Coordinates of C-alpha atoms in Angstrom, one line a residue:
X1 CA 35.6 6.9 6.5
X2 CA 32.7 7.1 3.7
X3 CA 29.5 5.6 4.6
X4 CA 29.8 3.6 1.2
X5 CA 33.0 2.5 2.7
X6 CA 31.6 1.8 6.5
X7 CA 27.8 0.4 5.2
X8 CA 28.3 -1.5 1.6
X9 CA 25.5 -3.5 2.0
X10 CA 21.8 -2.1 1.6
X11 CA 19.5 -3.4 4.1
X12 CA 15.7 -3.6 3.7
X13 CA 12.6 -4.9 4.7
X14 CA 10.5 -6.5 2.7
X15 CA 7.3 -8.5 2.6
X16 CA 5.6 -11.6 0.4
X17 CA 2.3 -12.8 -0.4
X18 CA 3.1 -15.3 2.3
X19 CA 2.4 -12.8 4.7
X20 CA 6.6 -12.7 6.0
X21 CA 8.9 -10.2 7.6
X22 CA 12.5 -10.5 6.5
X23 CA 15.4 -8.5 6.5
X24 CA 17.5 -8.3 3.1
X25 CA 21.1 -7.4 2.1
X26 CA 21.2 -6.4 -1.6
X27 CA 23.1 -3.8 -3.9
X28 CA 24.0 -0.2 -3.4
X29 CA 22.1 0.6 -6.4
X30 CA 23.2 2.3 -9.7
X31 CA 22.1 6.4 -10.6
X32 CA 20.1 8.0 -13.6
X33 CA 21.3 11.3 -14.6
X34 CA 18.3 13.0 -13.0
X35 CA 18.2 10.4 -9.6
X36 CA 20.2 11.0 -6.6
X37 CA 21.3 8.9 -3.7
X38 CA 20.0 8.9 -0.2
X39 CA 21.3 7.4 2.7
X40 CA 18.0 7.2 4.6
X41 CA 18.7 7.9 7.8
X42 CA 15.2 7.7 9.5
X43 CA 12.0 5.9 8.3
X44 CA 8.3 6.3 10.0
X45 CA 6.9 2.6 10.0
X46 CA 2.9 3.7 8.5
X47 CA -0.4 1.6 9.3
X48 CA 0.0 0.9 5.3
X49 CA 3.0 -0.9 5.5
X50 CA 2.2 -3.1 8.7
X51 CA -1.5 -3.9 6.6
X52 CA 0.4 -5.1 3.2
X53 CA 2.7 -7.3 5.4
X54 CA -0.3 -8.5 7.6
X55 CA -3.0 -8.9 5.0
X56 CA -1.0 -8.2 1.6
X57 CA -3.2 -5.9 0.1
X58 CA -5.4 -2.6 0.2
X59 CA -8.1 -2.4 -1.8
X60 CA -6.7 -3.1 -5.0
X61 CA -3.1 -3.2 -4.8
X62 CA -1.8 -6.5 -4.5
X63 CA 1.3 -7.2 -2.8
X64 CA 1.7 -10.4 -5.6
X65 CA 6.3 -10.9 -5.0
X66 CA 8.7 -9.4 -2.9
X67 CA 8.1 -6.2 -2.2
X68 CA 10.4 -3.5 0.1
X69 CA 8.2 -1.2 2.5
X70 CA 8.4 1.9 4.0
X71 CA 7.2 5.4 2.5
X72 CA 8.1 8.2 5.2
X73 CA 11.6 8.7 5.0
X74 CA 14.1 11.8 5.4
X75 CA 18.0 11.3 4.6
X76 CA 20.7 12.5 3.1
X77 CA 22.7 13.1 -0.9
X78 CA 25.2 11.1 -1.4
X79 CA 25.9 11.3 -5.2
X80 CA 23.5 12.9 -7.7
X81 CA 23.3 12.1 -11.3
X82 CA 24.9 13.9 -13.8
X83 CA 20.9 16.1 -15.3
X84 CA 20.8 16.8 -11.2
X85 CA 20.8 20.8 -10.9
X86 CA 19.4 21.4 -7.0
X87 CA 21.1 19.3 -4.6
X88 CA 24.7 18.5 -3.9
X89 CA 26.0 15.9 -1.8
X90 CA 25.3 16.7 1.7
X91 CA 22.4 17.5 1.8
X92 CA 19.9 17.1 3.8
X93 CA 16.4 16.0 2.3
X94 CA 12.9 14.6 3.2
X95 CA 11.8 12.2 0.1
X96 CA 8.1 12.2 -1.5
X97 CA 7.1 8.6 -2.6
X98 CA 4.3 9.9 -5.0
X99 CA 6.3 9.9 -8.3
X100 CA 3.8 10.9 -11.0
X101 CA 4.3 10.7 -15.3
X102 CA 4.4 14.1 -15.7
X103 CA 3.8 13.3 -19.6
X104 CA 2.1 16.0 -20.9
X105 CA -0.5 13.8 -22.0
X106 CA -1.7 13.1 -18.2
X107 CA -4.7 15.0 -17.4
X108 CA -4.6 14.5 -13.7
X109 CA -0.2 15.8 -14.0
X110 CA -1.2 18.5 -16.4
X111 CA -3.8 20.1 -13.7
X112 CA -2.0 19.7 -10.8
X113 CA -4.0 16.9 -9.0
X114 CA -0.6 14.5 -9.7
X115 CA -2.0 12.2 -6.9
X116 CA -4.4 10.7 -9.0
X117 CA -2.1 10.0 -11.5
X118 CA -3.2 6.9 -13.1
X119 CA 0.6 6.3 -13.7
X120 CA 1.9 7.0 -10.5
X121 CA 5.1 5.3 -8.7
X122 CA 4.6 5.0 -5.5
X123 CA 6.8 3.9 -3.5
X124 CA 6.4 0.3 -0.7
X125 CA 2.8 0.4 -3.2
X126 CA 3.1 -2.5 -4.7
X127 CA 5.0 -3.7 -7.0
X128 CA 7.5 -1.3 -6.5
X129 CA 10.1 -1.4 -3.5
X130 CA 10.0 1.6 -0.7
X131 CA 11.9 3.5 0.9
X132 CA 12.9 1.8 4.4
X133 CA 16.3 0.5 3.1
X134 CA 20.1 2.1 3.9
X135 CA 20.6 3.0 0.0
X136 CA 17.6 4.7 -2.3
X137 CA 17.9 6.1 -5.3
X138 CA 15.0 9.1 -5.9
X139 CA 14.2 11.6 -8.5
X140 CA 15.5 14.7 -8.1
X141 CA 12.4 16.6 -8.5
X142 CA 10.1 14.7 -5.7
X143 CA 13.6 15.4 -2.9
X144 CA 12.9 18.4 -0.7
X145 CA 15.4 20.1 1.6
X146 CA 14.8 20.4 4.3
X147 CA 17.0 22.6 6.8
X148 CA 19.6 22.1 9.6
X149 CA 16.5 22.5 12.8
X150 CA 14.4 19.9 11.6
X151 CA 15.8 16.5 12.2
X152 CA 15.8 13.3 10.3
X153 CA 13.4 11.6 12.3
X154 CA 10.5 15.1 11.7
X155 CA 11.2 15.0 7.9
X156 CA 10.0 11.4 8.2
X157 CA 7.3 12.4 9.5
X158 CA 6.7 15.3 7.5
X159 CA 4.9 12.6 5.2
X160 CA 1.9 12.0 8.2
X161 CA 1.7 15.7 8.0
X162 CA 1.7 16.2 4.8
X163 CA -1.6 13.5 4.7
X164 CA -3.5 15.7 7.9
X165 CA -2.3 19.1 6.1
X166 CA -4.3 17.8 2.4
X167 CA -7.2 16.9 4.9
X168 CA -7.3 20.2 7.1
X169 CA -7.6 22.4 3.0
X170 CA -9.6 20.1 1.4
X171 CA -12.2 19.5 4.4
X172 CA -12.3 23.5 4.3
X173 CA -11.3 24.0 7.9
X174 CA -11.7 27.5 9.2
X175 CA -11.0 29.8 12.6
X176 CA -13.0 28.8 15.0
X177 CA -14.7 25.6 13.4
X178 CA -16.1 23.3 16.1
X179 CA -13.8 19.8 15.3
X180 CA -14.5 16.1 15.8
X181 CA -11.2 13.9 15.5
X182 CA -11.9 10.5 15.5
X183 CA -9.0 8.2 16.3
X184 CA -6.0 9.5 18.1
X185 CA -3.0 7.2 16.0
X186 CA -0.8 8.6 14.1
X187 CA -2.4 10.4 11.7
X188 CA -5.4 11.9 14.1
X189 CA -2.5 13.6 16.3
X190 CA -1.2 14.6 13.2
X191 CA -4.3 16.1 12.0
X192 CA -5.2 17.6 15.8
X193 CA -2.0 19.3 15.5
X194 CA -2.4 20.7 11.7
X195 CA -5.6 21.7 13.7
X196 CA -4.7 23.4 16.2
X197 CA -2.5 25.6 14.5
X198 CA -5.1 25.9 11.6
X199 CA -7.2 27.5 14.7
X200 CA -9.8 25.0 15.1
X201 CA -11.7 26.0 18.0
X202 CA -13.6 24.1 20.2
X203 CA -11.9 20.1 18.6
X204 CA -13.0 16.9 20.6
X205 CA -10.6 14.0 20.1
X206 CA -11.7 10.3 20.4
X207 CA -10.0 6.6 21.1
X208 CA -10.4 3.6 22.2
X209 CA -6.7 3.6 24.5
X210 CA -6.3 6.0 26.7
X211 CA -2.7 7.3 26.2
X212 CA -3.1 8.0 23.1
X213 CA -5.6 10.6 24.5
X214 CA -3.5 11.1 27.1
X215 CA -0.7 12.2 24.6
X216 CA -3.2 14.2 22.3
X217 CA -3.9 16.2 25.7
X218 CA 0.2 16.7 25.7
X219 CA 0.8 18.0 22.3
X220 CA -2.3 20.5 22.2
X221 CA -3.8 20.7 25.7
X222 CA -6.9 22.6 25.0
X223 CA -8.1 19.0 23.1
X224 CA -11.5 17.6 25.1
X225 CA -10.3 13.8 24.9
X226 CA -13.2 10.8 24.5
X227 CA -12.8 7.7 25.4
X228 CA -14.5 4.9 23.2
X229 CA -15.6 1.9 24.3
X230 CA -16.3 -1.3 22.0
X231 CA -20.0 -1.4 23.3
X232 CA -20.7 2.3 22.4
X233 CA -23.2 2.4 19.5
X234 CA -22.8 4.8 17.1
X235 CA -25.5 7.2 18.4
X236 CA -24.6 6.7 21.8
X237 CA -21.1 7.4 21.1
X238 CA -22.2 10.6 19.1
X239 CA -24.0 12.1 22.0
X240 CA -21.1 12.0 24.2
X241 CA -18.9 13.8 21.6
X242 CA -21.7 16.5 21.2
X243 CA -22.1 17.1 24.5
X244 CA -18.6 17.3 26.0
X245 CA -17.8 19.3 22.0
X246 CA -20.5 21.9 24.0
X247 CA -22.2 21.6 20.5
X248 CA -22.8 19.5 16.3
X249 CA -19.6 19.3 14.7
X250 CA -19.4 21.5 12.0
X251 CA -16.8 19.7 10.4
X252 CA -15.5 15.8 11.8
X253 CA -12.4 14.3 10.0
X254 CA -12.0 10.6 10.4
X255 CA -9.0 8.9 11.0
X256 CA -9.9 5.4 11.4
X257 CA -11.8 4.3 8.4
X258 CA -13.7 2.0 11.2
X259 CA -17.5 1.6 10.0
X260 CA -19.1 2.7 13.2
X261 CA -16.5 5.7 14.2
X262 CA -17.7 7.0 11.0
X263 CA -20.9 6.3 11.9
X264 CA -20.7 7.9 15.3
X265 CA -18.8 10.7 13.7
X266 CA -22.0 11.1 11.3
X267 CA -24.5 11.3 14.0
X268 CA -21.9 14.0 16.0
X269 CA -22.6 16.3 13.2
X270 CA -24.6 19.6 12.3
X271 CA -27.1 20.5 9.2
X272 CA -25.1 21.5 6.5
X273 CA -22.1 19.9 8.5
X274 CA -19.3 17.5 6.5
X275 CA -17.3 14.2 7.8
X276 CA -13.8 14.2 5.9
X277 CA -12.9 10.9 5.8
X278 CA -9.0 10.4 5.8
X279 CA -8.7 7.0 7.6
X280 CA -8.5 3.4 5.6
X281 CA -11.6 0.9 6.3
X282 CA -12.6 -2.2 4.8
X283 CA -13.6 -2.0 1.2
X284 CA -17.4 -2.0 1.6
X285 CA -19.5 -0.1 4.2
X286 CA -22.4 0.7 5.2
X287 CA -23.8 4.7 5.9
X288 CA -26.3 6.2 7.2
X289 CA -27.9 7.2 3.9
X290 CA -30.8 9.3 5.4
X291 CA -29.8 11.3 8.1
X292 CA -27.0 12.2 5.8
X293 CA -29.8 13.5 3.2
X294 CA -32.2 14.8 5.8
X295 CA -29.2 16.9 7.6
X296 CA -27.9 18.1 4.3
X297 CA -24.2 16.3 5.5
X298 CA -21.6 16.2 2.9
X299 CA -19.2 12.8 3.4
X300 CA -16.0 13.4 1.4
X301 CA -13.4 11.7 0.6
X302 CA -8.9 12.3 0.6
X303 CA -6.3 10.3 -1.4
X304 CA -2.8 11.1 -0.6
X305 CA -1.7 14.1 -1.1
X306 CA -0.1 16.7 -3.6
X307 CA 2.2 20.0 -3.3
X308 CA 2.0 20.0 0.4
X309 CA 5.7 19.3 0.9
X310 CA 6.7 22.9 1.5
X311 CA 4.2 23.9 3.6
X312 CA 4.6 21.1 5.8
X313 CA 8.9 21.8 6.0
X314 CA 7.8 25.4 6.2
X315 CA 5.1 24.7 9.4
X316 CA 7.3 23.1 11.4
X317 CA 11.0 24.9 10.8
X318 CA 9.4 27.8 12.0
X319 CA 8.4 26.0 15.2
X320 CA 4.6 26.2 14.5
X321 CA 3.5 22.7 14.5
X322 CA 6.2 20.4 16.5
X323 CA 6.0 16.4 15.4
X324 CA 8.8 15.5 18.0
X325 CA 7.0 14.2 21.1
X326 CA 4.8 11.9 18.0
X327 CA 8.1 8.9 18.1
X328 CA 7.5 6.5 20.7
X329 CA 10.2 3.8 20.1
X330 CA 13.1 3.8 17.4
X331 CA 15.3 0.7 16.2
X332 CA 18.2 0.5 14.0
X333 CA 17.6 -0.7 10.3
X334 CA 19.1 -4.5 11.5
X335 CA 16.4 -4.4 14.1
X336 CA 13.3 -4.0 11.3
X337 CA 11.6 -6.7 12.1
X338 CA 11.5 -6.0 16.0
X339 CA 10.0 -2.7 15.4
X340 CA 7.1 -4.2 13.0
X341 CA 6.4 -6.1 16.0
X342 CA 6.2 -3.3 18.0
X343 CA 4.2 -1.3 15.9
X344 CA 1.5 -4.0 15.3
X345 CA 0.8 -4.9 18.6
X346 CA -1.2 -3.0 20.7
X347 CA 0.2 -4.0 24.1
X348 CA 3.5 -1.8 23.2
X349 CA 1.0 1.1 23.1
X350 CA 3.3 2.9 20.2
X351 CA 2.7 6.2 18.5
X352 CA 5.0 6.4 15.9
X353 CA 8.0 3.7 15.8
X354 CA 10.7 4.9 13.2
X355 CA 13.7 2.8 11.9
X356 CA 16.6 4.6 11.6
X357 CA 20.3 4.3 10.6
X358 CA 23.6 6.6 10.6

């Protein structure tokens, strides 16, 4: 029996300005000539999904109506539009969820910086519904084939991996660079995997949670963990980081967005080094301005990614990066609310929570 006959309802997880979370049921969408209908088999819960649910906004991106969540997804093509040439029913795909305007008049699309397109449709970012649903319509141009040796769970994890790989690229990490990664959450851990593959040495990773530090040691045994306490001052924490690293860092990749963690990273950096912030934090923060200036430390940032999915797929398919250990909890789509409760509860010790649909 066809999946559309077995499961005729398009379940999805939505939030709203009331900061609620609901399992909704809608019709199966129709496809346009350039689109594919995808049965979404795996979706990871991102910290931004939890943030939109709990807080209703990230910076200027505000939940103003009913909003579907999810943007870390992989699945199977069920139908293709009449103009689709690269995919057929049955193809296994990962979804790149930032769809730019691609107009020839758009400077950022024309120059390859499509992550900066002002008219981008990023699924799950208000007002656009996300991919955490059973059936999702996606433009052909922003689907990526995944080989049979990449599971749907790994296919969904390609999205956070692209974030980490974009950070590795933009930060200029080179072989044998002494590196500090602040934060051992999902982005910190995929950054660790990417930095390990890129040849950073030595590597320190920090976190408040001993379980996450243990996971970091499990996936990259040579990493040197530093346990953070809430009583640490940034300078005191930086001292322990430098002692554990054996030197000041040439590069710090900050994956939490927490002000005190950014400060500790800055104080851990050598003269002429750089601090690269991936984490999302408060709208306004203070920085140790004169310390940065006197040590010529570059403070840099990242907004999403571009042109990274093929690289991520190649690294995972070749076995250079193993994403499988990152999935700590799995839930059926119908249990999506419980999945979000688990992902947002520190007591659950979740690394990456995924919602699956067979």
